[in-house]
Short mmCIF file of C-alpha atoms in Angstrom, two decimals:
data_model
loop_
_atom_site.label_atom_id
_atom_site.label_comp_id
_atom_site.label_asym_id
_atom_site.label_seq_id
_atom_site.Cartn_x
_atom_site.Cartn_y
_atom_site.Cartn_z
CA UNK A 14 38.89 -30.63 32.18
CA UNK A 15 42.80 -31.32 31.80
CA UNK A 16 45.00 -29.04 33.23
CA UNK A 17 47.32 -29.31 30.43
CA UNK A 18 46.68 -27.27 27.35
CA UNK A 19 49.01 -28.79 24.42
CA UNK A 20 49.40 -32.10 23.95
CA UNK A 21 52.22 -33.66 25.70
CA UNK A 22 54.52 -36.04 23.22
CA UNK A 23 54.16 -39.34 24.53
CA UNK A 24 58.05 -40.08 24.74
CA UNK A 25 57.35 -43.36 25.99
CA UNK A 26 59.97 -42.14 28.66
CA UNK A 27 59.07 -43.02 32.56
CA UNK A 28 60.05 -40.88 35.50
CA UNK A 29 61.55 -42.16 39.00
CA UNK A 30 60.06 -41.08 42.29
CA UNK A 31 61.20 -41.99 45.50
CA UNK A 32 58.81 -41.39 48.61
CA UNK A 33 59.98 -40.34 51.63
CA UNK A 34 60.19 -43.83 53.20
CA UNK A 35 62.62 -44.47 50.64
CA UNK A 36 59.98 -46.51 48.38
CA UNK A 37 60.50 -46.28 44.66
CA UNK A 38 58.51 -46.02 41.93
CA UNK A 39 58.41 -45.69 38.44
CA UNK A 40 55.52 -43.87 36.34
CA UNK A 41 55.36 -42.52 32.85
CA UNK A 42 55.84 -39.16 31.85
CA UNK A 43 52.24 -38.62 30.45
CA UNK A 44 50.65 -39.81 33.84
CA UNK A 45 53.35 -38.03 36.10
CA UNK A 46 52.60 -34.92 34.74
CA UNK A 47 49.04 -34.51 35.79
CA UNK A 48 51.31 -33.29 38.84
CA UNK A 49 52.81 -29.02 38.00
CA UNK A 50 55.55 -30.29 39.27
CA UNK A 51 57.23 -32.94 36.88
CA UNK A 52 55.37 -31.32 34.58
CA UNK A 53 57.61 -28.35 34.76
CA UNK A 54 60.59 -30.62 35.73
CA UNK A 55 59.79 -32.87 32.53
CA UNK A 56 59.61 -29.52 30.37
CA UNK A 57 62.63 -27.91 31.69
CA UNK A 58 64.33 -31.80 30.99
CA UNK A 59 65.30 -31.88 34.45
CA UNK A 60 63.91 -34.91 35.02
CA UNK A 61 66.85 -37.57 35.50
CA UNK A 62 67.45 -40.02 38.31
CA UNK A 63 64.72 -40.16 40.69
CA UNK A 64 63.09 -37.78 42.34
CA UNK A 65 62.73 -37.61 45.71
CA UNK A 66 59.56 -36.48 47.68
CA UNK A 67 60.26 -35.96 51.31
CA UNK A 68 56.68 -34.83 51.75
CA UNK A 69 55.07 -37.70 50.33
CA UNK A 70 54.72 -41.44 52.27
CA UNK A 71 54.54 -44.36 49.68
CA UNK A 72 51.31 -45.67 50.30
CA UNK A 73 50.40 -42.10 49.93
CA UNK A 74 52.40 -41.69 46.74
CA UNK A 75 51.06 -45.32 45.58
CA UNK A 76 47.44 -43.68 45.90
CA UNK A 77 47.79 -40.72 44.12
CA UNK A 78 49.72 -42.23 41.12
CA UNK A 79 46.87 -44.59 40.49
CA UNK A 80 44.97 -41.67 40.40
CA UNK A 81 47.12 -40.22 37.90
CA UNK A 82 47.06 -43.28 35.89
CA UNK A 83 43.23 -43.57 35.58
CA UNK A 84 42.87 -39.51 34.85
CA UNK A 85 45.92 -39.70 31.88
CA UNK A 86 43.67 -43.09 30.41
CA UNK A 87 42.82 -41.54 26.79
CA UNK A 88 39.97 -44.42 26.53
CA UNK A 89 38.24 -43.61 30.06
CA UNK A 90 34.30 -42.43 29.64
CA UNK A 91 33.41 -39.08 31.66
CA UNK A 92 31.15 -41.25 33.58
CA UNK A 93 33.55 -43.95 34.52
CA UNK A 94 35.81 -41.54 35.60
CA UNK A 95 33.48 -39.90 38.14
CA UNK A 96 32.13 -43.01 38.65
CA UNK A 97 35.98 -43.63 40.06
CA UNK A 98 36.76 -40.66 41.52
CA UNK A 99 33.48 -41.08 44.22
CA UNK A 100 34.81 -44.13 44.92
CA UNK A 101 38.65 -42.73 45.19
CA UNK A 102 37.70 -40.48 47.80
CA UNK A 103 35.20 -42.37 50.00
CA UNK A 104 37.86 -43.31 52.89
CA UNK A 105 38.66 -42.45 56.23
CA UNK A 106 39.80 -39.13 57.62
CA UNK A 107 44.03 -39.87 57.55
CA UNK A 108 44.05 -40.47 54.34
CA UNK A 109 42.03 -38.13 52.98
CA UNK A 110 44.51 -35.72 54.98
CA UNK A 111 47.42 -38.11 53.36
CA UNK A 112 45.63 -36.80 49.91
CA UNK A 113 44.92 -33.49 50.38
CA UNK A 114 48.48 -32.88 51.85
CA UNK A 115 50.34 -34.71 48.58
CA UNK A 116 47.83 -32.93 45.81
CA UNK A 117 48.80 -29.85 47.30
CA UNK A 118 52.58 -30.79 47.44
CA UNK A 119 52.36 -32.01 44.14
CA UNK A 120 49.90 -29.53 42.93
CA UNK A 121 47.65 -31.92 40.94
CA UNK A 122 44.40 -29.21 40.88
CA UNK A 123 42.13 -32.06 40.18
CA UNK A 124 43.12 -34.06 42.53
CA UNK A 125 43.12 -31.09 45.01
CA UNK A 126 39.31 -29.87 44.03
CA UNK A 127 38.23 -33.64 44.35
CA UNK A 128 39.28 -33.89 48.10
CA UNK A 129 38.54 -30.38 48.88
CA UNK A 130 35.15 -30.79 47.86
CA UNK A 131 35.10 -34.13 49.86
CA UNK A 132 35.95 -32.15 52.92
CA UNK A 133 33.14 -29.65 52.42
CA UNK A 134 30.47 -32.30 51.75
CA UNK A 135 31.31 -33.63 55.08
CA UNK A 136 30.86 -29.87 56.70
CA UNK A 137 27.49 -29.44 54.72
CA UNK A 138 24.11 -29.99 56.05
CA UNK A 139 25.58 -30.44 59.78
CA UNK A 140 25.00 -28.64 62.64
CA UNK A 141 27.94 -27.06 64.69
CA UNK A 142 27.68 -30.25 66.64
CA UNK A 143 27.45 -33.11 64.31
CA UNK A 144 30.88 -31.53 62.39
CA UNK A 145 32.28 -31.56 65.69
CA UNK A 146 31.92 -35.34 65.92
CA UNK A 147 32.65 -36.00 62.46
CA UNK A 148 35.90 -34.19 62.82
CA UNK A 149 37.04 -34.65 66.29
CA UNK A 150 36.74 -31.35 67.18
CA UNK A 151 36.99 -29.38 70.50
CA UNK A 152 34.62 -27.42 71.64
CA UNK A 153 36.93 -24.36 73.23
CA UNK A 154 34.46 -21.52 73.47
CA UNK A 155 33.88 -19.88 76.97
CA UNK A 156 30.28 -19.64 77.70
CA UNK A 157 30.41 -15.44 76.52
CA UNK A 158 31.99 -16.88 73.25
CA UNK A 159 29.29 -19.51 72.72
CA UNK A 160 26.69 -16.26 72.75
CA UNK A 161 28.77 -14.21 70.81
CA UNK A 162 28.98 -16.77 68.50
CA UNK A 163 25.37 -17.61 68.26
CA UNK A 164 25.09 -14.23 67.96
CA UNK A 165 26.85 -13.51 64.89
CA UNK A 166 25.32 -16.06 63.17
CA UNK A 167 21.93 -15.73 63.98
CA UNK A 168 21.33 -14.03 60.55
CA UNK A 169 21.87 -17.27 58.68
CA UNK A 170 21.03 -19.43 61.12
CA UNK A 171 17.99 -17.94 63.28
CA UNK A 172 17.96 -17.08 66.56
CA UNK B 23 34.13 -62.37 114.72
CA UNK B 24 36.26 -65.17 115.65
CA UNK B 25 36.81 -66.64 112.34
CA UNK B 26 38.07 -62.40 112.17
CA UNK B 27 39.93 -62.84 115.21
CA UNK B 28 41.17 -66.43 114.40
CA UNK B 29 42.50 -65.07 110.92
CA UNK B 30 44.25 -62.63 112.24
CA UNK B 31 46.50 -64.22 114.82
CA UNK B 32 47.21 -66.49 112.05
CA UNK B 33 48.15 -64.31 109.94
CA UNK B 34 50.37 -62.48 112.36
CA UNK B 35 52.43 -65.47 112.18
CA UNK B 36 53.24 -65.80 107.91
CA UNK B 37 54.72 -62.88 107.17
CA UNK B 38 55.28 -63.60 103.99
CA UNK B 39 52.39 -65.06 103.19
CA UNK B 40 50.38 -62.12 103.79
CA UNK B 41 52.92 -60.32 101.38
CA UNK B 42 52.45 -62.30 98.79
CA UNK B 43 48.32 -62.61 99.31
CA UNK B 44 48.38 -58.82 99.32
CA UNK B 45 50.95 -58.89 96.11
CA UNK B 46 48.46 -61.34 93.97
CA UNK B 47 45.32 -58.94 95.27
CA UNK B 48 47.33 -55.79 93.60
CA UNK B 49 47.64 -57.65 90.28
CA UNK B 50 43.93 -59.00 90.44
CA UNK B 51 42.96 -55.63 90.88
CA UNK B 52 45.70 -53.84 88.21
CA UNK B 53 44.57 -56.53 85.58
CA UNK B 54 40.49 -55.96 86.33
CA UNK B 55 41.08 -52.17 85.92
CA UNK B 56 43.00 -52.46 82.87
CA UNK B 57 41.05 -55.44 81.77
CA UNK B 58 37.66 -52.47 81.87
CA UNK B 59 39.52 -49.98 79.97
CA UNK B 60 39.74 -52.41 77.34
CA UNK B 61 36.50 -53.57 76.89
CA UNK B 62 35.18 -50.77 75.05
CA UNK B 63 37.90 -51.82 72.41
CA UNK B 64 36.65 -55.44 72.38
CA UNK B 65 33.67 -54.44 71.70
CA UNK B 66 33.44 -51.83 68.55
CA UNK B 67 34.18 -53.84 65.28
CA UNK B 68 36.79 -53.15 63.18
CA UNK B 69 34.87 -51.24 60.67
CA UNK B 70 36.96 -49.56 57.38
CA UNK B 71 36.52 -45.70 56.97
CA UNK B 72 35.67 -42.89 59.50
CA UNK B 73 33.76 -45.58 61.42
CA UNK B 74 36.92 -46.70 63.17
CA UNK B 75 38.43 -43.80 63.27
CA UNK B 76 35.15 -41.82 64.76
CA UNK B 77 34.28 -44.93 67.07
CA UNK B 78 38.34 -45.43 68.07
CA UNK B 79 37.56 -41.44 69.10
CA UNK B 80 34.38 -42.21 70.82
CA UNK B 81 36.10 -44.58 73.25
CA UNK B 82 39.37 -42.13 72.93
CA UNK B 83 37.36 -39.76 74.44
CA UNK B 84 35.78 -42.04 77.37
CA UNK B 85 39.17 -42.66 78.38
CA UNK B 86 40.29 -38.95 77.46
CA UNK B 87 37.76 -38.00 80.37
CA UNK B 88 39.37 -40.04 83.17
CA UNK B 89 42.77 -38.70 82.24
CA UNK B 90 41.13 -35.00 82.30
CA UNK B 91 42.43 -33.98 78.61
CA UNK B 92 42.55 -34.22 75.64
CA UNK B 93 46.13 -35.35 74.88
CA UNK B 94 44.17 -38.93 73.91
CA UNK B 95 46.25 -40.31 71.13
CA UNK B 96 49.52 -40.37 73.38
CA UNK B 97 47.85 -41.91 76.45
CA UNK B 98 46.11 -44.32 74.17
CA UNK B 99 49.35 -45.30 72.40
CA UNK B 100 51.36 -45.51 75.54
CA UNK B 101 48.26 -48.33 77.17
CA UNK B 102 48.74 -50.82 74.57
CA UNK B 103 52.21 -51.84 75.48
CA UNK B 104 51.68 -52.40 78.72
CA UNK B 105 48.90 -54.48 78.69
CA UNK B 106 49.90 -58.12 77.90
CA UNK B 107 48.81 -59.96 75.12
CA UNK B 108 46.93 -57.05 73.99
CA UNK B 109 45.06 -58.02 70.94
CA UNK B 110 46.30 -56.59 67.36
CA UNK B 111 43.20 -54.79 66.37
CA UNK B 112 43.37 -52.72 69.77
CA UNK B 113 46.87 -51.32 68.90
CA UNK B 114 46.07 -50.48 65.28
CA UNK B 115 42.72 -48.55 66.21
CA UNK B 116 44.78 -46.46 68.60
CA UNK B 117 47.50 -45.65 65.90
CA UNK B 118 45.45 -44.75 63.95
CA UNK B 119 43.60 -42.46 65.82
CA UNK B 120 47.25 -41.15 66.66
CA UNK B 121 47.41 -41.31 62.75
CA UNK B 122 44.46 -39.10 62.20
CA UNK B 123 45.30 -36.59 65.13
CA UNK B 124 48.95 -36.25 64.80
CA UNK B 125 49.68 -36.89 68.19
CA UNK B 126 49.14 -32.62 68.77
CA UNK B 127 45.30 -33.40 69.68
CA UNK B 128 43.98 -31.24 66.99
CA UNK B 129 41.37 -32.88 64.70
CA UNK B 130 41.95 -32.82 60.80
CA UNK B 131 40.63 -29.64 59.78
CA UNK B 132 42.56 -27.65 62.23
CA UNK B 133 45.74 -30.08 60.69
CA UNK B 134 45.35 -28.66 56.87
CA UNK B 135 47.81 -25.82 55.66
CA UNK B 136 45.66 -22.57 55.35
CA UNK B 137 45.72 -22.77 51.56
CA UNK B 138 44.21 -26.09 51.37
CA UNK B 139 41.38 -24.96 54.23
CA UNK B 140 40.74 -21.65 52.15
CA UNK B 141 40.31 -24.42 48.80
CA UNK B 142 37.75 -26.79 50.82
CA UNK B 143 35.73 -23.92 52.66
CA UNK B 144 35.11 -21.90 48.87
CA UNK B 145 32.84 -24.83 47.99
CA UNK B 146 30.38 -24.31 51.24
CA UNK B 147 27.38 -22.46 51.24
CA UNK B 148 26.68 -19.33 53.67
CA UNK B 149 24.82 -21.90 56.15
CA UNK B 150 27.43 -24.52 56.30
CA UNK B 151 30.52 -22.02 56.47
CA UNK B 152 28.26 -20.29 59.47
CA UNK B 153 27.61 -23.48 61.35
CA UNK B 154 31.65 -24.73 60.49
CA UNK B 155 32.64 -21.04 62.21
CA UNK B 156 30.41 -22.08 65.61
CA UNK B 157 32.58 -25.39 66.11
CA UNK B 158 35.61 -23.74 67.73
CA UNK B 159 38.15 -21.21 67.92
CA UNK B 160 40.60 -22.05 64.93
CA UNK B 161 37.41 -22.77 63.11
CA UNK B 162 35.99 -19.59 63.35
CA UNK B 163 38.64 -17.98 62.67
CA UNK B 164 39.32 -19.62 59.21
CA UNK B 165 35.29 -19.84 58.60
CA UNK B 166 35.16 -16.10 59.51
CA UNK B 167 38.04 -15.02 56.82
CA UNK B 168 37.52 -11.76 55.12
CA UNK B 169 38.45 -13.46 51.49
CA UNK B 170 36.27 -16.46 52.03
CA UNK B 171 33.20 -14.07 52.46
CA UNK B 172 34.24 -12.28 49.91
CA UNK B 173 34.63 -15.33 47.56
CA UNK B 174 30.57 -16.04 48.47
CA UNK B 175 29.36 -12.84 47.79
CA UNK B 176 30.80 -12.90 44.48
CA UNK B 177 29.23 -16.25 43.64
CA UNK B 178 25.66 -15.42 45.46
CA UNK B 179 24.81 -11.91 44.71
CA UNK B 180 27.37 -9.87 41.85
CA UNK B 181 30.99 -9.72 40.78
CA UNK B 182 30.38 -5.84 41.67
CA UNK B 183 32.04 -3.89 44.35
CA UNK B 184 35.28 -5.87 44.33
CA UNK B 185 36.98 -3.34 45.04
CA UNK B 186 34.98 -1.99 47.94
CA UNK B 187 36.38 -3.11 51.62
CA UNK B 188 33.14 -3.12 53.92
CA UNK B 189 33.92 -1.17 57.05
CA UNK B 190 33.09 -4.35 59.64
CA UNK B 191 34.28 -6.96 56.75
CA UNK B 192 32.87 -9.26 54.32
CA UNK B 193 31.17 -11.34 56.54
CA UNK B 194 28.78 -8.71 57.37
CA UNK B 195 28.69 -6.98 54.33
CA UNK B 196 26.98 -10.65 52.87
CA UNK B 197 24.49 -10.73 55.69
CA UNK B 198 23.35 -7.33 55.17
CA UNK B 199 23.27 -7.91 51.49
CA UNK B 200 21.12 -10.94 52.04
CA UNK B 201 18.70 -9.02 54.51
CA UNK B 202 18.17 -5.92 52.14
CA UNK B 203 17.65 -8.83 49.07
CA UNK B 204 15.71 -10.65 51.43
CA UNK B 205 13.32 -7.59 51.50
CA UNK B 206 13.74 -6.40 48.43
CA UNK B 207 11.94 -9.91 47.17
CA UNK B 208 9.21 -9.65 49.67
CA UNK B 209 8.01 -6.20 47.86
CA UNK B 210 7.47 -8.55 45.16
CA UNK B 211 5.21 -10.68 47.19
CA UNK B 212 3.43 -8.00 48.51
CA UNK B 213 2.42 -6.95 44.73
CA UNK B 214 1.65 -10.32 43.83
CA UNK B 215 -0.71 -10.79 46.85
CA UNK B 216 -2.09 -7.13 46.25
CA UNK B 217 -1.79 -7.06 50.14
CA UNK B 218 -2.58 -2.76 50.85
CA UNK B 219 -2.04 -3.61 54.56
CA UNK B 220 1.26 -4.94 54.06
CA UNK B 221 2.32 -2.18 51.27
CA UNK B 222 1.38 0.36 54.14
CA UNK B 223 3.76 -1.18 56.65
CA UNK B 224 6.40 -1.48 53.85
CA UNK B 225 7.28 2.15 53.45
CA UNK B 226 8.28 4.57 55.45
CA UNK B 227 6.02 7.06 56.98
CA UNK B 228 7.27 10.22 55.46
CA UNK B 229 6.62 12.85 53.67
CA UNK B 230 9.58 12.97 51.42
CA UNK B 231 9.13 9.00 50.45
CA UNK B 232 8.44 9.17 46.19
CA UNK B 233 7.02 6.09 44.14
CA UNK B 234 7.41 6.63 40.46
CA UNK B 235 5.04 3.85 38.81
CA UNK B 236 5.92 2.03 35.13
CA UNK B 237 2.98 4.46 33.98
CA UNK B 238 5.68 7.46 34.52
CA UNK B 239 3.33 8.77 37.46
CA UNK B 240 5.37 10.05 40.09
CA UNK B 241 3.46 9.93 43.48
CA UNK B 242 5.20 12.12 46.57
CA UNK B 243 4.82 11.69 50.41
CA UNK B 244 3.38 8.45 51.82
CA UNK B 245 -0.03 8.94 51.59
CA UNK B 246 0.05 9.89 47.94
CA UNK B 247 2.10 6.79 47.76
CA UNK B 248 -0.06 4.48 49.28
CA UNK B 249 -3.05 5.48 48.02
CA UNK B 250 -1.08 4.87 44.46
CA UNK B 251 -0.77 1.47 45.02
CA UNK B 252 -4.28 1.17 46.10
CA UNK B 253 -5.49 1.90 43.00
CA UNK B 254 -2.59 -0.36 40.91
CA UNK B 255 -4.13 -3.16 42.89
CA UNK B 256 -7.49 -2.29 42.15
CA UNK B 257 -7.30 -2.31 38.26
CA UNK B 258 -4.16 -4.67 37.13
CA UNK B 259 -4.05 -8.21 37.17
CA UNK B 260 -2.06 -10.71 36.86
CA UNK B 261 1.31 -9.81 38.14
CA UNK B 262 3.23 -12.83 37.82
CA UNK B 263 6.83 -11.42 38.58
CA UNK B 264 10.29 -12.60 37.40
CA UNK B 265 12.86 -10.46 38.75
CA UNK B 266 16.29 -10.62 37.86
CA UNK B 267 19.75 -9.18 38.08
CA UNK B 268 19.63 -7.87 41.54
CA UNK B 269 22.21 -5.77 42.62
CA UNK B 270 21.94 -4.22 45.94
CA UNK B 271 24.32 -1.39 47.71
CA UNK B 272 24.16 -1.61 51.38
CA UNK B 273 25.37 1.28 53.52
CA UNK B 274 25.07 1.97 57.39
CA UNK B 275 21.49 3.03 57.25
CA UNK B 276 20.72 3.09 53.35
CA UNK B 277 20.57 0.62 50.77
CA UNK B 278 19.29 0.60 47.02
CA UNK B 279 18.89 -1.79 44.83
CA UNK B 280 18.54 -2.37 41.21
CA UNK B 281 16.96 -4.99 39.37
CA UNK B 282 15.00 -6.06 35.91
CA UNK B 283 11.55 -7.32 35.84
CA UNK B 284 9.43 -9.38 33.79
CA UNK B 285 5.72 -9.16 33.99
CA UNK B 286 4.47 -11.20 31.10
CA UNK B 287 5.22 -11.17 26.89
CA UNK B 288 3.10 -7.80 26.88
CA UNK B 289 4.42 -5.66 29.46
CA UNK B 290 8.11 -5.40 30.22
CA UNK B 291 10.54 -6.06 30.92
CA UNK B 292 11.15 -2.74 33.30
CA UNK B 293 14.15 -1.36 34.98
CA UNK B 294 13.26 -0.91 38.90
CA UNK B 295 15.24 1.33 41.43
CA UNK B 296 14.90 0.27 44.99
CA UNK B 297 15.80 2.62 47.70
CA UNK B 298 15.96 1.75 51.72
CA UNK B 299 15.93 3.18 54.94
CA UNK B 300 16.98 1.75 58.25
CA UNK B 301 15.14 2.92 61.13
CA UNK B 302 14.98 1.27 64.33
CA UNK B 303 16.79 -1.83 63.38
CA UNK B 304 14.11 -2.25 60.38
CA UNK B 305 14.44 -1.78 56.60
CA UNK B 306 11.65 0.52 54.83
CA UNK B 307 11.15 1.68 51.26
CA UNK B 308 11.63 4.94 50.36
CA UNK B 309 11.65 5.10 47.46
CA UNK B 310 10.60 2.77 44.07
CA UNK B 311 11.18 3.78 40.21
CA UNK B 312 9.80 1.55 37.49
CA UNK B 313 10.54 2.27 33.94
CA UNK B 314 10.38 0.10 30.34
CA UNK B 315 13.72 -0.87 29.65
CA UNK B 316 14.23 -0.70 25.73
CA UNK B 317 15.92 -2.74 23.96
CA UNK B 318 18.36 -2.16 21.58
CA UNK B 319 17.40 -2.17 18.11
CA UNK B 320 14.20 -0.89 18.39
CA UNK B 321 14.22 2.72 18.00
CA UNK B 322 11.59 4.49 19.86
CA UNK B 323 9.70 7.35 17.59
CA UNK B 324 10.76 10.87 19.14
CA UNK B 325 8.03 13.00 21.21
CA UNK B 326 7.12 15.47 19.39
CA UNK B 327 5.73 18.68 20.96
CA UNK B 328 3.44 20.49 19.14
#
C-alpha cells in the first residue's frame, strides 16, 4: 500500500540530508518522500540546501534510505519486496531501536508498521520470562506484586 | 619449620626485596582476577544479531552480580581500558551492549517513546500483551493501558460500545467479555452433545428463568425449562451449529448476548437472545430467545385471524 495518493512528478530533482554526525547524503525526491516529512517539505518547495536531521545517526539514515529506495522501485514484485523487508528487519536489538526511533522521526508508516510488528513477534508466544531475556529486562516486582500480577492475568493465562 | 624460620631471618634482612616480592604477588594476583573476568568474553563468539547482544548481556549480567546492580553497561565500559592489551572484540561487545541499553540500564522496550510502544503492542494478541504486562513495572504499565485494551476489544469481539468507559477499565471489560463469550459458546456445545445433565447445571435455578424455543414456545420457571429441552433433545437431530455475530453486554452481575445462528440450508438462520446471571462468582442462563430471522425480500404472508 503507498502512503501517497497522487502521483508524485518525478522532477528528476534530489534532496540533501545531513545526519546528525554531520554525514551527507543525497537521495531523490521520489524516494525521499516515502518519509511525511520531505514529503510535505518537497510540496511546500521548501526543500533547498540540505536538511539537517539531528535525530538521525548516518548509518541509521544510510539504512533507512535504502529502504526508501527499494519501496519507491516502480519494477519491484510484491513478493520481492516482502521477501526484502524480512530480511531488512532481521538484526539485532540497537538497530532495530536505531529504526524504529528514525521511522518515527521521519514518519515513514511503512517503515514504522514493519519494525513495530518486528517488536511484537519477538513478545509473542513467550512467557513473561523468556521476553525478559530476549529484552534485557528487570524483573522489579516485590513478591505481593508478582501475585497481584499473576493474579490479574490468570483469566488469560490460567491459574 | 626451619626452612620457615630460616626464611624469615632472611628476609628480615632485604627490605626491599620483600617489597618488591610482595609488589610482583599484587600484580600476579590483580592480573589473575582480571584475567577471570575476562574469560567469559574469550569464550562467546562473536555472533551477528541479538546473539551478541543477548550473550554480551548474559556475561553483563554475571559480572552485574558481583558489582550488586544493574548499572552493567558503565562498569563494563569502564573494564576494558584498564585491562592491557584487551582484545578488540571484548571492547566492541561491551559498547554495544552500552549501545543497546543506553548506558540508563533500561532494556529496549522500556527505551521506545510511548507512541512507538502503543504502535508495536496493537499488533499482540490478549495472551502475549498479558504475559508482556507480567515482565515488570514499566511493562505493565504500558501492557495494562486503557486504549490498548480497548484497541483489542474492537478487533476481537465488536466495534460496539465505543463509547462506553467500563467502570474498572478496558482491561477487564475484555476479560469479562471473553468469559461471558466463553460461555455463551459452550451452550452451543451443550446442544450439540444433547447433554440434559449439563443443560440442568447451565441455568439458573429459578422460578422466573424463561426459554422461548425457535418453535415460538415460551417455557417459564426452570423446571418447565428444563424439561423443554428434554424433549428438543429427544426429537431433533442434527444440530450442527454455526453461530455468528456475537455481541455480548457485560454488566456487574448481568450480561446478554446476541448472536445469529445457522442450523443447516432448511432451518435458519435464527436470531438468539442470551441473557446471564452472576451468582457466586459463576455465570448462569436466564434466559434464551430463538426466533427465524427473515430476510429481506421475502415478504412473509400476514396471519390472518378468522
Amino acid at each position: 500500500m503507498s502512503s501517497s495518493s497522487s502521483p508524485m512528478q518525478s522532477t528528476g530533482r534530489k534532496l540533501k540530508l545531513k545526519s546528525k554526525d554531520d554525514e551527507t547524503f543525497e537521495v531523490e525526491e521520489a524516494v525521499a518522500v516515502k518519509s511525511q516529512i520531505f514529503k510535505y517539505m518537497v510540496e511546500d518547495g521548501v526543500s533547498n540546501g540540505p536538511i539537517p536531521l539531528p535525530n538521525v545517526n548516518g548509518k541509521t539514515l544510510a539504512r533507512v534510505l535504502q529502504w526508501c529506495q527499494k519501496h519507491a522501485d516502480p519494477t519491484i514484485t510484491e513478493d520481492e519486496l516482502n521477501k526484502y523487508d524480512a530480511g531488512f528487519i532481521d538484526v539485532d536489538q540497537a538497530v532495530l531501536y536505531d529504526l524504529l526511533m528514525a521511522a518515527n522521526y521521519l514518519n515513514i508508516e511503512e517503515l514504522l508498521k514493519l519494525a513495530c510488528m518486528r517488536v511484537a513477534d519477538m513478545i509473542k508466544g513467550k512467557s513473561p520470562d523468556e521476553i525478559r531475556r530476549t529484552f534485557n529486562i528487570k524483573n522489579d516486582f516485590t513478591p505481593e506484586e508478582e501475585e497481584e500480577v499473576r493474579k490479574e492475568n490468570a483469566w488469560a493465562l490460567g491459574p | 619449620m626451619e626452612i620457615a624460620s630460616s626464611l624469615i631471618t632472611f628476609l628480615s634482612f632485604q627490605p626491599f626485596f620483600v617489597a618488591a616480592i610482595v609488589t610482583v604477588l599484587c600484580l600476579l594476583l590483580a592480573l589473575l582476577a582480571v584475567r577471570s573476568v575476562r574469560f567469559p568474553y574469550l569464550e562467546t563468539p562473536q555472533s551477528d544479531g541479538v546473539d551478541s547482544v543477548a550473550s554480551a548481556n548474559k556475561v553483563c549480567n554475571c559480572v552485574c552480580s558481583c558489582n550488586g546492580g544493574f548499572g552493567a553497561p558503565d562498569s563494563e565500559a569502564t573494564v576494558a581500558p584498564y585491562v592491557n592489551g584487551g582484545t578488540a572484540s571484548m571492547v566492541e561487545k561491551a559498547s554495544s551492549v552500552a549501545v543497546a541499553e543506553r548506558l540508563t540500564g533500561a532494556s529496549m522496550m522500556e527505551q521506545l517513546v510511548p507512541e512507538i510502544t502503543t504502535h508495536a503492542l496493537s499488533y499482540l494478541d490478549f495472551p502475549s500483551l498479558c504475559r508482556l504486562s507480567m515482565t515488570n513495572s514499566l511493562m505493565r504499565k504500558a501492557a495494562n493501558d486503557d486504549n490498548a485494551w480497548k484497541a483489542l476489544y474492537h478487533k476481537d469481539f465488536t466495534l460496539e460500545q465505543d463509547s462506553v468507559t467500563p467502570a474498572n477499565g478496558w482491561k477487564a471489560y475484555y476479560a469479562a467479555t471473553r468469559a461471558i463469550v466463553t460461555i455463551n459458546a459452550d451452550f452451543f456445545s451443550i446442544i450439540k452433545e444433547r447433554s440434559l445433565p449439563a443443560m440442568s447445571h447451565f441455568w439458573l435455578n429459578a422460578d422466573y428463568v424463561k426459554c422461548v424455543h425457535a418453535s415460538g414456545e415460551l417455557f417459564s420457571g426452570y423446571n418447565a425449562v428444563i424439561q423443554s429441552w428434554q424433549l428438543a433433545f429427544n426429537w431433533e437431530h442434527g444440530f450442527n451449529f454455526q453461530v455468528r455475530d456475537v455481541r455480548a453486554r457485560v454488566l456487574t452481575d448481568t450480561a446478554w448476548v446476541t448472536m445469529k445462528t445457522y442450523v443447516d440450508i432448511d432451518s435458519g438462520p435464527f436470531n438468539v437472545t442470551n441473557v446471564f446471571e452472576l451468582h457466586n462468582g459463576r455465570w448462569y442462563m436466564v434466559h434464551h430467545h430463538s426466533s427465524v430471522l427473515t430476510i429481506d425480500g421475502e415478504v412473509e404472508e400476514p396471519i390472518v385471524h378468522a
